[in-house]
Coordinates of C-alpha atoms in Angstrom, one line a residue:
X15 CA 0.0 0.0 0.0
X16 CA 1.4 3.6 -1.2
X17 CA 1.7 6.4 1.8
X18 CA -1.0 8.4 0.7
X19 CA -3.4 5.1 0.7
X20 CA -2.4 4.2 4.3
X21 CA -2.9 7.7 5.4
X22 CA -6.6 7.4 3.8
X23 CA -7.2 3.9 5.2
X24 CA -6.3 5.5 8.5
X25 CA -8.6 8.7 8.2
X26 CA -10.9 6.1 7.3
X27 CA -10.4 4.1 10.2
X28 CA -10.7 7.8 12.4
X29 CA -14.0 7.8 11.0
X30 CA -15.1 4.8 11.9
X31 CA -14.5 5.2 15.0
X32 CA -15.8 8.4 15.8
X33 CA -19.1 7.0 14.0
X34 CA -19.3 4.7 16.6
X35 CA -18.7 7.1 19.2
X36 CA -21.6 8.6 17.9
X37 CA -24.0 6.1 17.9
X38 CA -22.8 5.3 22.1
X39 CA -24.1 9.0 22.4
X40 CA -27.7 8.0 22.2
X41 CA -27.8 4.8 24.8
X42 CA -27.7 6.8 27.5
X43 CA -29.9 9.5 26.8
X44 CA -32.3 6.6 24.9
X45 CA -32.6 7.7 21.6
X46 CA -31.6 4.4 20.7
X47 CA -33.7 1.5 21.7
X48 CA -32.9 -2.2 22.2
X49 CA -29.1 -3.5 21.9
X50 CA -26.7 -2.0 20.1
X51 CA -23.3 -3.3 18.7
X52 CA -20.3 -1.5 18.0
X53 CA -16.9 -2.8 16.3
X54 CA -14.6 -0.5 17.8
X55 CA -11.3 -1.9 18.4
X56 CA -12.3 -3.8 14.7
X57 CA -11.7 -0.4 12.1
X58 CA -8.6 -2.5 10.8
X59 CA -10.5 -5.6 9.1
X60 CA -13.7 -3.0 7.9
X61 CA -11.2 -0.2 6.4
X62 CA -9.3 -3.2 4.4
X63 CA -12.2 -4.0 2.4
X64 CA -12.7 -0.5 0.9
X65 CA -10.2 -0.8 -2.1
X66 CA -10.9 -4.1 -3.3
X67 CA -15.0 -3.3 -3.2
X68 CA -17.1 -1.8 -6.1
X69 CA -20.2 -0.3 -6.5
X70 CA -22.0 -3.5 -8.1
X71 CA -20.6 -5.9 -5.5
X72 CA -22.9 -7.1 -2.5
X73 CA -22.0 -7.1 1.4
X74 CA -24.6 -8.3 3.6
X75 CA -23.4 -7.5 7.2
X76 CA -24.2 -9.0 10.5
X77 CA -25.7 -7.2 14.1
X78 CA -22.2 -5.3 14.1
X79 CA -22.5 -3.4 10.6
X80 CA -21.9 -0.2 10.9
X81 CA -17.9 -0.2 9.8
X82 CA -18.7 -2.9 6.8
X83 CA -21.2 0.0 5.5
X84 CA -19.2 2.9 5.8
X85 CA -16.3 0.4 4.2
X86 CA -19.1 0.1 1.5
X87 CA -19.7 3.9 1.0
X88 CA -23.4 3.6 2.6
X89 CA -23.6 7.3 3.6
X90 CA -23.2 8.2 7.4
X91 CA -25.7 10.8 7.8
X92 CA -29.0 8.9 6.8
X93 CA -27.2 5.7 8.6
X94 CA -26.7 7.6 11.5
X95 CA -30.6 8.7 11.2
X96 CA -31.7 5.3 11.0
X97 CA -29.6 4.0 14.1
X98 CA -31.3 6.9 16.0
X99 CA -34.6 5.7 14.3
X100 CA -35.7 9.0 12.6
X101 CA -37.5 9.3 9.9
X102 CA -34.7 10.8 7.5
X103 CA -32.7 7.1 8.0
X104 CA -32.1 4.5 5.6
X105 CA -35.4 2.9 6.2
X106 CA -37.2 5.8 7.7
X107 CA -36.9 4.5 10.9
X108 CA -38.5 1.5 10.7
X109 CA -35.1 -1.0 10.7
X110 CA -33.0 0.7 12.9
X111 CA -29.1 -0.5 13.8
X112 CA -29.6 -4.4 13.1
X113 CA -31.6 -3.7 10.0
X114 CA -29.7 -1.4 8.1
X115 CA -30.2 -1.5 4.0
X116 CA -29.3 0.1 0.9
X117 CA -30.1 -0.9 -2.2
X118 CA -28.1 1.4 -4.5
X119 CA -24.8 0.4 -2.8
X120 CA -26.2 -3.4 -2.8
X121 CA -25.5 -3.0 1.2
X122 CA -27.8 -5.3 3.8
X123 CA -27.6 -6.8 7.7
X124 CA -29.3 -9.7 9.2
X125 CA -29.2 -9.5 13.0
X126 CA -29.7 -13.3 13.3
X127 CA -26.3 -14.5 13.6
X128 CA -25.0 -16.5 10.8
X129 CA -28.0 -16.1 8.5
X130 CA -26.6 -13.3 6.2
X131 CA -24.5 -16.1 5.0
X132 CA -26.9 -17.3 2.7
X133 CA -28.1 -14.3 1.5
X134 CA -24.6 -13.7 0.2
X135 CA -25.2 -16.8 -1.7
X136 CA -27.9 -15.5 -3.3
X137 CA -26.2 -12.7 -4.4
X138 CA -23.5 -14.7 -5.7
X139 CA -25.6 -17.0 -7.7
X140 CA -27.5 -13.8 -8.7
X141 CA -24.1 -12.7 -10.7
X142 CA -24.0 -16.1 -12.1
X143 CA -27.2 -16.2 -13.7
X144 CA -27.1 -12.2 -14.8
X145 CA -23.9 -12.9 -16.1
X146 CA -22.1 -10.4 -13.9
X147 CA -18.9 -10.5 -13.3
X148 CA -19.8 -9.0 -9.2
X149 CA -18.8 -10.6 -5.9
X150 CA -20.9 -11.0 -2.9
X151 CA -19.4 -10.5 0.3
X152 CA -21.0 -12.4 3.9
X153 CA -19.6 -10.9 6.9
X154 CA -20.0 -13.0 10.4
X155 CA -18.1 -13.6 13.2
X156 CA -16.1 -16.6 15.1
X157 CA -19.5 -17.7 16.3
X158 CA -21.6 -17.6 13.2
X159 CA -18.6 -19.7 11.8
X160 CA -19.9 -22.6 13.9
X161 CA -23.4 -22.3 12.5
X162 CA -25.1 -24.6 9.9
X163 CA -25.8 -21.5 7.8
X164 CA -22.0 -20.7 7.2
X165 CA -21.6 -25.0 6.3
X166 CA -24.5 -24.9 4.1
X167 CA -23.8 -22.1 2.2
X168 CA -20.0 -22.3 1.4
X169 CA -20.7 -26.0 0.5
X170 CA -23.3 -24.9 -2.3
X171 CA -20.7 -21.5 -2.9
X172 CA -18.3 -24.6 -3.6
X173 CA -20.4 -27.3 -5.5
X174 CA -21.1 -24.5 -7.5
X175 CA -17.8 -22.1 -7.7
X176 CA -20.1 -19.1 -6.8
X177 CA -18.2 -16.1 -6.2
X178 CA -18.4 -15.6 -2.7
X179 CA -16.2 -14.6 -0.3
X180 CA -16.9 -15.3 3.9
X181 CA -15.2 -12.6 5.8
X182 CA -14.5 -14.3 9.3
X183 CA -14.2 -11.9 11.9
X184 CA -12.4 -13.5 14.6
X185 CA -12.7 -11.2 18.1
X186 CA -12.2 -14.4 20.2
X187 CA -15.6 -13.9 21.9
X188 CA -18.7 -15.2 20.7
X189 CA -20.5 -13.3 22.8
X190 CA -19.3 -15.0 26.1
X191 CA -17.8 -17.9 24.8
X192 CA -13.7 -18.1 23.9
X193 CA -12.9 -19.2 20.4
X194 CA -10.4 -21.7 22.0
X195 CA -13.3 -24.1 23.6
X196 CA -16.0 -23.8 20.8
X197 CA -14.2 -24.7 17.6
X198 CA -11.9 -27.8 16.9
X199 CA -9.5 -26.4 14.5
X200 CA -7.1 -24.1 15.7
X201 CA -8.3 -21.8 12.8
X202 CA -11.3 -21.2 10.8
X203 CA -9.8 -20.4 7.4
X204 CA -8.2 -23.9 7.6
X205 CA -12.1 -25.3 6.7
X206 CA -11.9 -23.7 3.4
X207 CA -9.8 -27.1 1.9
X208 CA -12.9 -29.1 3.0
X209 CA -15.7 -26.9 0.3
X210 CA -12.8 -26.2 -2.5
X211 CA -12.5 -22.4 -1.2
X212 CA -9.4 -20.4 -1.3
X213 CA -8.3 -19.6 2.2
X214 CA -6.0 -17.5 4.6
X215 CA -5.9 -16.1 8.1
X216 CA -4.7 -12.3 8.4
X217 CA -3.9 -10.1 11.2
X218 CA -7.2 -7.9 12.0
X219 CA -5.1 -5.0 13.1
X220 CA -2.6 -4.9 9.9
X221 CA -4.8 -2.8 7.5
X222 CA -2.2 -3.1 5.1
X223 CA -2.5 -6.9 5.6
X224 CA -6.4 -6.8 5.4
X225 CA -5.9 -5.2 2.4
X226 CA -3.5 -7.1 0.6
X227 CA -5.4 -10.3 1.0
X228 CA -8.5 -9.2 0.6
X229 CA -8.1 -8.2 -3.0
X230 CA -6.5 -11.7 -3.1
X231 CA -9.9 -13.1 -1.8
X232 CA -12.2 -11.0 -4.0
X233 CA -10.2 -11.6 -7.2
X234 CA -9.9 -15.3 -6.7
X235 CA -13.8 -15.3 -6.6
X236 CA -14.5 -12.7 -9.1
X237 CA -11.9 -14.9 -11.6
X238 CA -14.6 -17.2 -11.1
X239 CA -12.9 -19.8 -9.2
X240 CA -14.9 -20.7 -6.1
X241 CA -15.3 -19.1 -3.4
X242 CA -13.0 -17.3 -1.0
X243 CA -12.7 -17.6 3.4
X244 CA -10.7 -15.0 4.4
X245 CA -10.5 -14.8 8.7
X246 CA -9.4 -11.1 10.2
X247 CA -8.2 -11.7 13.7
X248 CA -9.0 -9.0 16.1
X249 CA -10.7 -8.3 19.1
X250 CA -13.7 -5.9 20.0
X251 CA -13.1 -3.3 23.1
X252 CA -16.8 -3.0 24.5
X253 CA -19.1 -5.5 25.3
X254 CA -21.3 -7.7 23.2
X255 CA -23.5 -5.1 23.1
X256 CA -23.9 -2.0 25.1
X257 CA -25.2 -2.5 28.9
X258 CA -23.3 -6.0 28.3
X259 CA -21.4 -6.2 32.0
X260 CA -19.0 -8.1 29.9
X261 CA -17.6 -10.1 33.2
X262 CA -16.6 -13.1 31.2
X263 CA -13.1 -11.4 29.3
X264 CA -10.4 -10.5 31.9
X265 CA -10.1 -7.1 32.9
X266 CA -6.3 -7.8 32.4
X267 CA -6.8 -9.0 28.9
X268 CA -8.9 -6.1 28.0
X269 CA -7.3 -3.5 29.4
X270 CA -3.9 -5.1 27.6
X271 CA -5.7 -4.9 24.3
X272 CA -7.0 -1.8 24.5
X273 CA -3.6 -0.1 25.6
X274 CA -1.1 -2.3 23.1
X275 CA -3.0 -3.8 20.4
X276 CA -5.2 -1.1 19.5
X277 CA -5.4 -0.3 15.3
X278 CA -5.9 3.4 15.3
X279 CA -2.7 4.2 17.4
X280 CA -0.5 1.6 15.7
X281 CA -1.9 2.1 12.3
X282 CA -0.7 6.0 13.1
X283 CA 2.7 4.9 14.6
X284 CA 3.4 3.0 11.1
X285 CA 2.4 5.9 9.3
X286 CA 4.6 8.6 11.3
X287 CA 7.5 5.7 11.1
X288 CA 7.6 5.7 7.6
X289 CA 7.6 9.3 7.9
X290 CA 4.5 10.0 5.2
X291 CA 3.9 13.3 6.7
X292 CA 4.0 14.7 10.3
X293 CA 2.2 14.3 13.4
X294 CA 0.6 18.1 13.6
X295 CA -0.9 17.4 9.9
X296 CA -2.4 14.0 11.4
X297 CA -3.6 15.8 14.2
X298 CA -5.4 18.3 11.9
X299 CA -6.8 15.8 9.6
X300 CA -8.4 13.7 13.0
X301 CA -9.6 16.9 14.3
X302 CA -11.8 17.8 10.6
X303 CA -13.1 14.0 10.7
X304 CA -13.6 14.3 14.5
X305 CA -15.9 17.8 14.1
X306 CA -18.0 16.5 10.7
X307 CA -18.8 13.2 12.8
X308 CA -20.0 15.7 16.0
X309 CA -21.8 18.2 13.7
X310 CA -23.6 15.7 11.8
X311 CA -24.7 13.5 15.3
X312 CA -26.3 17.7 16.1
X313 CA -28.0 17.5 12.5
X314 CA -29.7 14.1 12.9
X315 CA -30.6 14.7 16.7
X316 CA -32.5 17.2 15.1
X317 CA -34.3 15.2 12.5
X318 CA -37.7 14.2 13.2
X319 CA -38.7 11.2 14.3
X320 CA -41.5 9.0 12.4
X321 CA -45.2 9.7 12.7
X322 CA -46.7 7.5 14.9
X323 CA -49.6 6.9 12.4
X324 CA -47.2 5.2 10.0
X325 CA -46.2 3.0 12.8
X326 CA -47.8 -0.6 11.3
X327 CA -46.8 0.3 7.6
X328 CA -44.6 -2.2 6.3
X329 CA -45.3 -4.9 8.7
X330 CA -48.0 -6.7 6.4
X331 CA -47.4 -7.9 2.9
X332 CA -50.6 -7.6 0.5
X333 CA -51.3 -9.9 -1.6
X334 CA -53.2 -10.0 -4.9
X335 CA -57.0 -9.4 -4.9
X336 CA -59.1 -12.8 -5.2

C-alpha cells in the first residue's frame, strides 16, 4: 500500500470510530432502543475492504455493521438517522441499527447470527445467472462460523464455484464464549480445503495486511474460481453489546488490548515511522473527521422522528385481490 493510501485507510479508520462514538451518544440518553453493537477496536479488518470493493458488488453485514457500510460507501448521515430511528434514516426509521439496508450500494444486515450467509449466496448466484462478473461479500463472526448457515452455504458457494467470499471476523468472543473451547480447528480459514475455497488467516489490526489479502480473496472469486474464506483476527473493546457487563473477558486482557493492540494508534505509529507526513498534519486531519462526525450527530438529533400513524406500515405484505 502507497503512503497516501495508508494515510486514507487510516482517516478512514478515524472515521469509523468516531461513527461509533456517535451512535454510544444516544444509549444513554435513549434515543436508541434495544441492543446495540459496535466494532470498535475492529476499524482495521472493515477499512481493508474499501479498495478491493465496487459499486456492483454485494455485502450483507451481521448485528455489528456499521464499519462494513461505511467500508461500502453507505452514507453516514442517513445511517446515522436510522440508528437513532428518525424518519430521514435508511429505512425511515423502521429498521434501525440491526436492520440497516441500501439498495443502491447493494448493502444489507441480518441481525440473526450466521443467516446473512446465505443471503450472500444469493447474491453470488444472482451474478451467475445475470452474467455479472460482481462478488458478494458475507460478513459474520467466530460464532456464526460454527453455524449450519455458514456449512451450508460455502458448500453450495463450492459445489457450485459461486463467487463468494466469507469474511471471518475472529474477536475471540462469541459473545461469552472463547474461540479456544467452541471450535476444533485451531483456525477457521483452515475449513476452506474441505468446500474447494481459497483460504487465509490475516492479522485484524494490519490494515495493510487486510488489504493485501483481501483483493486476493475477491479476485480469486470474481476470476470465477470458487469461493473465498478469508478470517481477520482482532478483538472488540466493548461488550457484546452495550449494557453487556461483559464479566466473562479478563479485565487484564482487556485493558492489555486496549492499551497495546489497538489499530488506530499503531496504524498512526506505522504511518509517522515511515515518515509520510507529520504528526501536527495527522492531528489536523483527526480533528476535521472528528468535528464533521459531532456536527452531523447535532444534525440528525435534530431530524424528526416518524409519525406514529405510519407505525404498522410495512409490517403486512398484500397480496393480490381474489
Amino acid at each position: 500500500m502507497d503512503g497516501p493510501t495508508l494515510v486514507q485507510r487510516y482517516l478512514d479508520m478515524v472515521r469509523m470510530r468516531r461513527f461509533e462514538e456517535a451512535c454510544l451518544a444516544g444509549v444513554p440518553t435513549r434515543e436508541i432502543h434495544g441492543e446495540l453493537h459496535t466494532g470498535i477496536g475492529q476499524e482495521a479488518v472493515a477499512a481493508g475492504l474499501i479498495g478491493a470493493l465496487r459499486p456492483d458488488d454485494a455485502l450483507v453485514s451481521t448485528h455489528r455493521s456499521h464499519l462494513h457500510a461505511l467500508a461500502k460507501g453507505v452514507e453516514a448521515r442517513p445511517m446515522l438517522a436510522e440508528i437513532y430511528e428518525r424518519a430521514t434514516g435508511l429505512c425511515g426509521g423502521f429498521g434501525g441499527h440491526m436492520h440497516l439496508f441500501d439498495q443502491d450500494r447493494r448493502f444489507s444486515t441480518t441481525g440473526i447470527v450466521g443467516a446473512n450467509l446465505p443471503v450472500a449466496l444469493g447474491h453470488a448466484w444472482a451474478a451467475r445467472l445475470e452474467g455479472r462478473d460482481s462478488v458478494a461479500v458475507g460478513v459474520t463472526g467466530d460464532g456464526g462460523a460454527n453455524t449450519g448457515g455458514f456449512h451450508e452455504t460455502l458448500n453450495m458457494a463450492g459445489a457450485w464455484k459461486l463467487p463468494l467470499v466469507v469474511l471471518i471476523e475472529n474477536n475471540e468472543w462469541a459473545i461469552s464464549v472463547p474461540f479456544t473451547d467452541s471450535t476444533a480447528t485451531p483456525t477457521l480459514a483452515e475449513r476452506a480445503t474441505a468446500y474447494g475455497a481459497w483460504g487465509r488467516r490475516v492479522d485484524g489490526l494490519d490494515v495493510e495486511a487486510v488489504d493485501e489479502a483481501f483483493a486476493e480473496a475477491v479476485a480469486h472469486a470474481r476470476a470465477g474460481n470458487g469461493p473465498a474464506i478469508l478470517e481477520a483476527t482482532c478483538y472488540r473493546f466493548r461488550g457484546h453489546f452495550e449494557g453487556d457487563l461483559d464479566l466473562y473477558r479478563p479485565a487484564a486482557e482487556k485493558d492489555h488490548r486496549r492499551q497495546e493492540r489497538d489499530p488506530l494508534p499503531l496504524t498512526r505509529a506505522r504511518i509517522l515511522g515511515r515518515g509520510l507526513t507529520t504528526e501536527d498534519h495527522l492531528d489536523a486531519r483527526e480533528t476535521a473527521v472528528a468535528d464533521g462526525i459531532t456536527a452531523l450527530l447535532a444534525e440528525v438529533r435534530a431530524d424528526p422522528l416518524p409519525d406514529p400513524a405510519t407505525a404498522r406500515d410495512h409490517v403486512f405484505a398484500k397480496g393480490p385481490r381474489a
